[in-house]
Amino acid sequence: MRIAVVGAGAMGSVYAGLLGDSGHEVWAVDPWVEHVEAIRGHGVRVETAGGDRVVRIRATTDPGDVGIVDLVVIATKAMDVRAAAEGSRALVGPETVVLSIQNGLGSGDVAAEVLGDDRVLLGIAGGFGSSVVAPGHVRPQQLGVIGLGARAGTETERVERVAEVWRGAGFTVRVFEDVERLVWEKLVCNAGFSGPCTVLGRTIGEILDDPHAWSVSAACAQEAYDVALASGIAIGYDDPVAHLAAFGARIRGARPSMLLDRLAGRPCEIDAINGAIPPRAQAVGLQAPVNATVTALVKAGEPPAASP
């Protein structure tokens, strides 16, 4: 299969490396010139607890170099999805499937608006905690779970075909018939850790160990969970705070990608995560004051160029 991973950052490079290692023709498409040049010259290095591998894949800053592919994986941050989808038009043919795989709410809708409901699948990655060590070198904390779901108009057969590609590359994959459940189950955990870790500059374990910080994280997760239930989403667990604690305990040393963006001086995708909860709460007659406060604090810490 010919695969283009658009947005080859910390997570996209893991996808590209492991998919390439399983025998597919993989292109990493990313504007970071040094990263692309390192992959071209030496391959992408994926360093995990279970092994360290260097995989030869193709890389470019220009989607026009790639041609039509069978699968486009949009792995950018949420705020970059529209530009990535527009740039992916050159990769898309009549049979191309597009997988939009981001944190938070709304990215799949944006990709589908640009590229069409009938070809866009929705993905969620959980438990990876990946970081870029150097250009061409990424380090996931562990290989977590990839969740896949169909959007309206997308055939289930396509979802299963894509799932088998990822399984063949060594990923653990869960396929969801209810795509909204997929999104919200991950959002509860993201809301609990992404914003609070970014505001406080702490790892997930440090949040868990501080009762004051943990009270904020737990409240963010509880608010998100309450909004999901009020919206008719069938969340697969009954206690969001216990679920958040168990999730965090598995990746205690991790820094959420939002915190990594803050430390690197990049804009944060707060609007798609904690910032997405208050308007959804209002729509179902609830309030989400803790998520609103955390969102405001993250925005207050943005560098001037990234502020709206």
Tab-separated table of C-alpha atoms in Angstrom:
chain	number	residue	atom	x	y	z
A	1	MET	CA	0.000	0.000	0.000
A	2	ARG	CA	1.171	3.541	-0.732
A	3	ILE	CA	0.718	5.675	2.388
A	4	ALA	CA	1.351	9.379	3.008
A	5	VAL	CA	1.632	10.577	6.608
A	6	VAL	CA	0.916	14.306	6.531
A	7	GLY	CA	2.358	15.876	9.656
A	8	ALA	CA	5.392	13.794	10.595
A	9	GLY	CA	5.980	15.111	14.093
A	10	ALA	CA	6.285	13.116	17.288
A	11	MET	CA	3.298	10.882	16.553
A	12	GLY	CA	3.259	11.036	12.745
A	13	SER	CA	6.856	9.827	12.595
A	14	VAL	CA	5.986	6.825	14.774
A	15	TYR	CA	3.150	5.974	12.402
A	16	ALA	CA	5.336	6.445	9.334
A	17	GLY	CA	8.220	4.432	10.742
A	18	LEU	CA	6.216	1.409	11.861
A	19	LEU	CA	4.004	1.368	8.757
A	20	GLY	CA	7.138	1.566	6.632
A	21	ASP	CA	8.821	-1.180	8.633
A	22	SER	CA	5.919	-3.518	7.831
A	23	GLY	CA	6.602	-3.261	4.105
A	24	HIS	CA	4.420	-0.404	2.866
A	25	GLU	CA	5.684	2.437	0.691
A	26	VAL	CA	5.443	5.326	3.136
A	27	TRP	CA	5.984	9.027	2.581
A	28	ALA	CA	6.432	11.454	5.487
A	29	VAL	CA	5.137	14.899	4.477
A	30	ASP	CA	6.114	17.730	6.800
A	31	PRO	CA	7.256	21.381	6.528
A	32	TRP	CA	10.149	20.881	8.997
A	33	VAL	CA	13.090	20.856	6.583
A	34	GLU	CA	15.721	19.495	8.987
A	35	HIS	CA	13.460	16.605	9.978
A	36	VAL	CA	12.677	15.732	6.366
A	37	GLU	CA	16.347	15.898	5.393
A	38	ALA	CA	17.323	13.656	8.318
A	39	ILE	CA	14.724	11.056	7.277
A	40	ARG	CA	15.872	11.232	3.670
A	41	GLY	CA	19.492	10.790	4.655
A	42	HIS	CA	19.310	8.227	7.429
A	43	GLY	CA	15.710	6.982	7.751
A	44	VAL	CA	13.357	7.597	10.662
A	45	ARG	CA	14.515	6.276	14.015
A	46	VAL	CA	11.746	4.998	16.300
A	47	GLU	CA	13.074	4.292	19.781
A	48	THR	CA	10.759	2.290	22.040
A	49	ALA	CA	11.192	0.389	25.279
A	50	GLY	CA	10.942	-2.822	23.278
A	51	GLY	CA	13.566	-1.921	20.698
A	52	ASP	CA	15.240	0.737	18.605
A	53	ARG	CA	14.787	0.644	14.848
A	54	VAL	CA	15.731	2.825	11.899
A	55	VAL	CA	13.364	2.568	8.954
A	56	ARG	CA	14.023	3.814	5.453
A	57	ILE	CA	10.993	5.719	4.211
A	58	ARG	CA	10.539	8.596	1.787
A	59	ALA	CA	10.127	12.172	2.989
A	60	THR	CA	9.274	15.533	1.485
A	61	THR	CA	8.058	19.004	2.360
A	62	ASP	CA	5.888	19.096	-0.783
A	63	PRO	CA	2.830	16.808	-1.126
A	64	GLY	CA	3.104	17.286	-4.880
A	65	ASP	CA	6.200	15.072	-4.868
A	66	VAL	CA	4.227	12.045	-3.722
A	67	GLY	CA	1.415	11.419	-6.199
A	68	ILE	CA	-1.801	9.523	-5.529
A	69	VAL	CA	-1.715	7.187	-2.522
A	70	ASP	CA	-4.013	4.542	-1.097
A	71	LEU	CA	-4.094	5.987	2.427
A	72	VAL	CA	-3.522	9.532	3.684
A	73	VAL	CA	-2.914	9.824	7.424
A	74	ILE	CA	-3.413	13.408	8.612
A	75	ALA	CA	-1.383	13.507	11.818
A	76	THR	CA	-0.998	17.249	12.359
A	77	LYS	CA	-2.174	19.190	15.403
A	78	ALA	CA	-5.857	20.087	15.379
A	79	MET	CA	-5.309	23.711	14.364
A	80	ASP	CA	-3.342	22.607	11.271
A	81	VAL	CA	-5.848	20.072	9.915
A	82	ARG	CA	-7.492	22.386	7.384
A	83	ALA	CA	-4.184	23.358	5.802
A	84	ALA	CA	-3.058	19.716	5.840
A	85	ALA	CA	-6.291	18.564	4.191
A	86	GLU	CA	-6.027	21.255	1.522
A	87	GLY	CA	-2.437	20.215	0.858
A	88	SER	CA	-3.506	16.572	0.663
A	89	ARG	CA	-5.717	17.120	-2.379
A	90	ALA	CA	-2.728	16.183	-4.560
A	91	LEU	CA	-2.517	12.805	-2.769
A	92	VAL	CA	-6.147	11.815	-3.169
A	93	GLY	CA	-7.530	9.678	-5.970
A	94	PRO	CA	-10.938	8.026	-6.430
A	95	GLU	CA	-10.121	5.126	-4.066
A	96	THR	CA	-7.987	6.969	-1.525
A	97	VAL	CA	-8.967	6.676	2.150
A	98	VAL	CA	-8.115	9.532	4.527
A	99	LEU	CA	-7.547	8.937	8.237
A	100	SER	CA	-7.713	12.063	10.403
A	101	ILE	CA	-6.043	11.270	13.727
A	102	GLN	CA	-5.910	14.108	16.255
A	103	ASN	CA	-6.645	14.995	19.847
A	104	GLY	CA	-9.837	16.804	20.741
A	105	LEU	CA	-12.992	17.678	18.844
A	106	GLY	CA	-13.694	18.793	15.299
A	107	SER	CA	-10.699	17.696	13.237
A	108	GLY	CA	-12.526	14.944	11.386
A	109	ASP	CA	-15.270	17.404	10.453
A	110	VAL	CA	-12.693	19.778	8.981
A	111	ALA	CA	-10.948	17.049	6.981
A	112	ALA	CA	-14.287	15.773	5.679
A	113	GLU	CA	-15.350	19.278	4.697
A	114	VAL	CA	-12.260	19.568	2.500
A	115	LEU	CA	-11.865	16.002	1.214
A	116	GLY	CA	-15.340	14.479	1.497
A	117	ASP	CA	-17.362	12.510	4.069
A	118	ASP	CA	-17.260	9.396	1.957
A	119	ARG	CA	-13.504	8.903	2.315
A	120	VAL	CA	-12.593	10.277	5.771
A	121	LEU	CA	-12.163	7.987	8.763
A	122	LEU	CA	-11.587	9.169	12.302
A	123	GLY	CA	-8.727	7.952	14.473
A	124	ILE	CA	-7.608	8.426	18.050
A	125	ALA	CA	-4.220	7.474	19.501
A	126	GLY	CA	-4.090	6.649	23.200
A	127	GLY	CA	-1.172	6.039	25.541
A	128	PHE	CA	1.812	6.773	23.276
A	129	GLY	CA	3.347	9.840	24.945
A	130	SER	CA	5.703	10.382	22.004
A	131	SER	CA	8.373	13.065	21.691
A	132	VAL	CA	10.871	14.192	19.074
A	133	VAL	CA	14.412	13.581	20.347
A	134	ALA	CA	16.135	15.117	17.318
A	135	PRO	CA	15.374	15.535	13.610
A	136	GLY	CA	14.593	12.077	12.280
A	137	HIS	CA	14.406	10.511	15.764
A	138	VAL	CA	11.238	9.954	17.826
A	139	ARG	CA	10.638	8.214	21.131
A	140	PRO	CA	7.160	7.011	22.168
A	141	GLN	CA	6.806	6.157	25.857
A	142	GLN	CA	4.994	3.018	24.739
A	143	LEU	CA	3.005	1.743	21.783
A	144	GLY	CA	-0.553	2.494	22.802
A	145	VAL	CA	-3.904	1.859	21.146
A	146	ILE	CA	-5.153	3.194	17.824
A	147	GLY	CA	-8.937	3.616	17.752
A	148	LEU	CA	-10.667	3.802	14.366
A	149	GLY	CA	-14.208	4.729	13.446
A	150	ALA	CA	-16.270	5.520	10.371
A	151	ARG	CA	-17.858	8.844	9.655
A	152	ALA	CA	-21.227	9.204	7.945
A	153	GLY	CA	-21.084	7.711	4.478
A	154	THR	CA	-17.850	5.788	5.030
A	155	GLU	CA	-18.137	2.055	4.414
A	156	THR	CA	-17.323	-0.279	7.300
A	157	GLU	CA	-15.226	-2.352	4.887
A	158	ARG	CA	-12.838	0.571	4.500
A	159	VAL	CA	-12.445	0.874	8.257
A	160	GLU	CA	-11.588	-2.805	8.595
A	161	ARG	CA	-9.133	-2.642	5.695
A	162	VAL	CA	-7.307	0.280	7.294
A	163	ALA	CA	-7.378	-1.426	10.694
A	164	GLU	CA	-5.617	-4.481	9.236
A	165	VAL	CA	-2.875	-2.285	7.788
A	166	TRP	CA	-2.179	-0.815	11.231
A	167	ARG	CA	-2.369	-4.198	12.956
A	168	GLY	CA	0.124	-5.557	10.453
A	169	ALA	CA	2.519	-2.808	11.525
A	170	GLY	CA	2.346	-3.922	15.167
A	171	PHE	CA	-0.238	-1.462	16.479
A	172	THR	CA	-3.033	-2.476	18.815
A	173	VAL	CA	-6.233	-1.385	17.044
A	174	ARG	CA	-9.808	-1.060	18.249
A	175	VAL	CA	-12.611	-0.407	15.771
A	176	PHE	CA	-15.600	1.578	17.047
A	177	GLU	CA	-19.033	1.609	15.461
A	178	ASP	CA	-19.867	4.666	17.572
A	179	VAL	CA	-17.245	7.187	16.506
A	180	GLU	CA	-18.450	9.826	18.958
A	181	ARG	CA	-17.743	7.475	21.847
A	182	LEU	CA	-14.226	7.021	20.467
A	183	VAL	CA	-13.632	10.761	20.437
A	184	TRP	CA	-15.109	11.563	23.831
A	185	GLU	CA	-13.460	8.725	25.729
A	186	LYS	CA	-10.076	10.101	24.656
A	187	LEU	CA	-11.183	13.706	25.220
A	188	VAL	CA	-11.969	13.041	28.894
A	189	CYS	CA	-8.340	11.984	29.449
A	190	ASN	CA	-6.942	14.762	27.287
A	191	ALA	CA	-8.948	17.387	29.136
A	192	GLY	CA	-7.764	15.966	32.438
A	193	PHE	CA	-4.058	16.178	31.672
A	194	SER	CA	-3.299	18.375	28.648
A	195	GLY	CA	-4.377	21.770	29.966
A	196	PRO	CA	-3.364	21.277	33.619
A	197	CYS	CA	0.074	19.879	32.730
A	198	THR	CA	0.634	22.812	30.385
A	199	VAL	CA	-0.403	25.436	32.926
A	200	LEU	CA	1.773	23.929	35.661
A	201	GLY	CA	4.652	22.685	33.521
A	202	ARG	CA	4.448	19.205	35.050
A	203	THR	CA	4.522	15.603	33.925
A	204	ILE	CA	1.457	13.422	34.316
A	205	GLY	CA	2.988	11.704	37.342
A	206	GLU	CA	3.653	15.034	39.016
A	207	ILE	CA	0.013	15.978	38.535
A	208	LEU	CA	-1.098	12.666	40.044
A	209	ASP	CA	1.149	13.145	43.078
A	210	ASP	CA	0.017	16.690	43.944
A	211	PRO	CA	-3.453	16.760	45.546
A	212	HIS	CA	-4.061	20.360	44.460
A	213	ALA	CA	-3.064	19.763	40.848
A	214	TRP	CA	-4.958	16.476	40.794
A	215	SER	CA	-8.152	18.194	41.957
A	216	VAL	CA	-7.985	20.439	38.877
A	217	SER	CA	-7.285	17.543	36.504
A	218	ALA	CA	-10.067	15.446	37.987
A	219	ALA	CA	-12.539	18.322	37.682
A	220	CYS	CA	-11.622	18.871	34.013
A	221	ALA	CA	-12.214	15.189	33.272
A	222	GLN	CA	-15.474	15.097	35.238
A	223	GLU	CA	-16.840	18.129	33.395
A	224	ALA	CA	-15.993	16.565	30.017
A	225	TYR	CA	-17.609	13.285	31.057
A	226	ASP	CA	-20.777	15.021	32.249
A	227	VAL	CA	-21.065	16.883	28.942
A	228	ALA	CA	-20.630	13.646	27.003
A	229	LEU	CA	-23.403	11.915	28.954
A	230	ALA	CA	-25.720	14.901	28.587
A	231	SER	CA	-25.021	14.816	24.835
A	232	GLY	CA	-26.106	11.186	24.608
A	233	ILE	CA	-22.587	9.752	24.204
A	234	ALA	CA	-22.274	6.189	25.528
A	235	ILE	CA	-18.956	6.422	27.388
A	236	GLY	CA	-17.532	2.993	28.193
A	237	TYR	CA	-16.695	3.644	31.856
A	238	ASP	CA	-18.677	4.890	34.854
A	239	ASP	CA	-16.020	6.733	36.873
A	240	PRO	CA	-14.048	9.283	34.822
A	241	VAL	CA	-11.752	10.238	37.702
A	242	ALA	CA	-10.733	6.637	38.381
A	243	HIS	CA	-10.306	6.096	34.642
A	244	LEU	CA	-8.116	9.195	34.370
A	245	ALA	CA	-5.942	8.068	37.295
A	246	ALA	CA	-5.469	4.591	35.808
A	247	PHE	CA	-4.648	6.050	32.408
A	248	GLY	CA	-2.119	8.467	33.880
A	249	ALA	CA	-0.474	5.797	36.026
A	250	ARG	CA	0.593	3.970	32.864
A	251	ILE	CA	2.486	6.979	31.480
A	252	ARG	CA	3.610	8.834	34.609
A	253	GLY	CA	6.757	10.237	33.032
A	254	ALA	CA	5.014	11.590	29.964
A	255	ARG	CA	4.491	15.234	29.110
A	256	PRO	CA	1.328	15.797	27.045
A	257	SER	CA	1.936	17.095	23.547
A	258	MET	CA	0.375	20.412	24.542
A	259	LEU	CA	3.049	20.926	27.192
A	260	LEU	CA	5.766	19.932	24.715
A	261	ASP	CA	4.406	22.548	22.327
A	262	ARG	CA	4.473	25.155	25.093
A	263	LEU	CA	8.088	24.304	25.998
A	264	ALA	CA	9.082	24.535	22.327
A	265	GLY	CA	7.363	27.903	21.895
A	266	ARG	CA	4.738	26.513	19.516
A	267	PRO	CA	0.993	27.323	19.594
A	268	CYS	CA	-1.109	24.939	21.689
A	269	GLU	CA	-4.217	23.080	20.495
A	270	ILE	CA	-6.123	24.088	23.636
A	271	ASP	CA	-9.236	25.131	21.677
A	272	ALA	CA	-9.817	21.546	20.484
A	273	ILE	CA	-9.354	20.018	23.959
A	274	ASN	CA	-10.167	21.875	27.206
A	275	GLY	CA	-11.472	24.834	25.221
A	276	ALA	CA	-13.987	22.657	23.388
A	277	ILE	CA	-15.763	21.626	26.589
A	278	PRO	CA	-17.442	24.911	27.744
A	279	PRO	CA	-19.365	25.595	24.492
A	280	ARG	CA	-20.508	21.970	24.335
A	281	ALA	CA	-21.557	22.213	27.972
A	282	GLN	CA	-23.609	25.327	27.296
A	283	ALA	CA	-25.348	23.577	24.390
A	284	VAL	CA	-26.672	20.880	26.761
A	285	GLY	CA	-27.535	23.198	29.652
A	286	LEU	CA	-24.376	22.630	31.714
A	287	GLN	CA	-21.332	24.651	32.658
A	288	ALA	CA	-17.633	23.747	32.585
A	289	PRO	CA	-15.933	26.436	34.696
A	290	VAL	CA	-12.729	24.501	35.441
A	291	ASN	CA	-12.061	23.768	31.776
A	292	ALA	CA	-12.858	27.388	30.959
A	293	THR	CA	-10.349	28.613	33.555
A	294	VAL	CA	-7.629	26.186	32.449
A	295	THR	CA	-8.192	27.238	28.832
A	296	ALA	CA	-7.849	30.903	29.751
A	297	LEU	CA	-4.616	30.231	31.656
A	298	VAL	CA	-3.100	28.292	28.745
A	299	LYS	CA	-4.038	31.111	26.365
A	300	ALA	CA	-2.577	33.687	28.762
A	301	GLY	CA	0.754	31.874	28.537
A	302	GLU	CA	0.874	31.770	24.741
A	303	PRO	CA	3.668	33.753	23.091
A	304	PRO	CA	2.370	36.980	21.510
A	305	ALA	CA	2.661	35.648	17.957
A	306	ALA	CA	0.415	32.694	18.816
A	307	SER	CA	-2.277	34.694	20.610
A	308	PRO	CA	-5.533	35.388	18.700
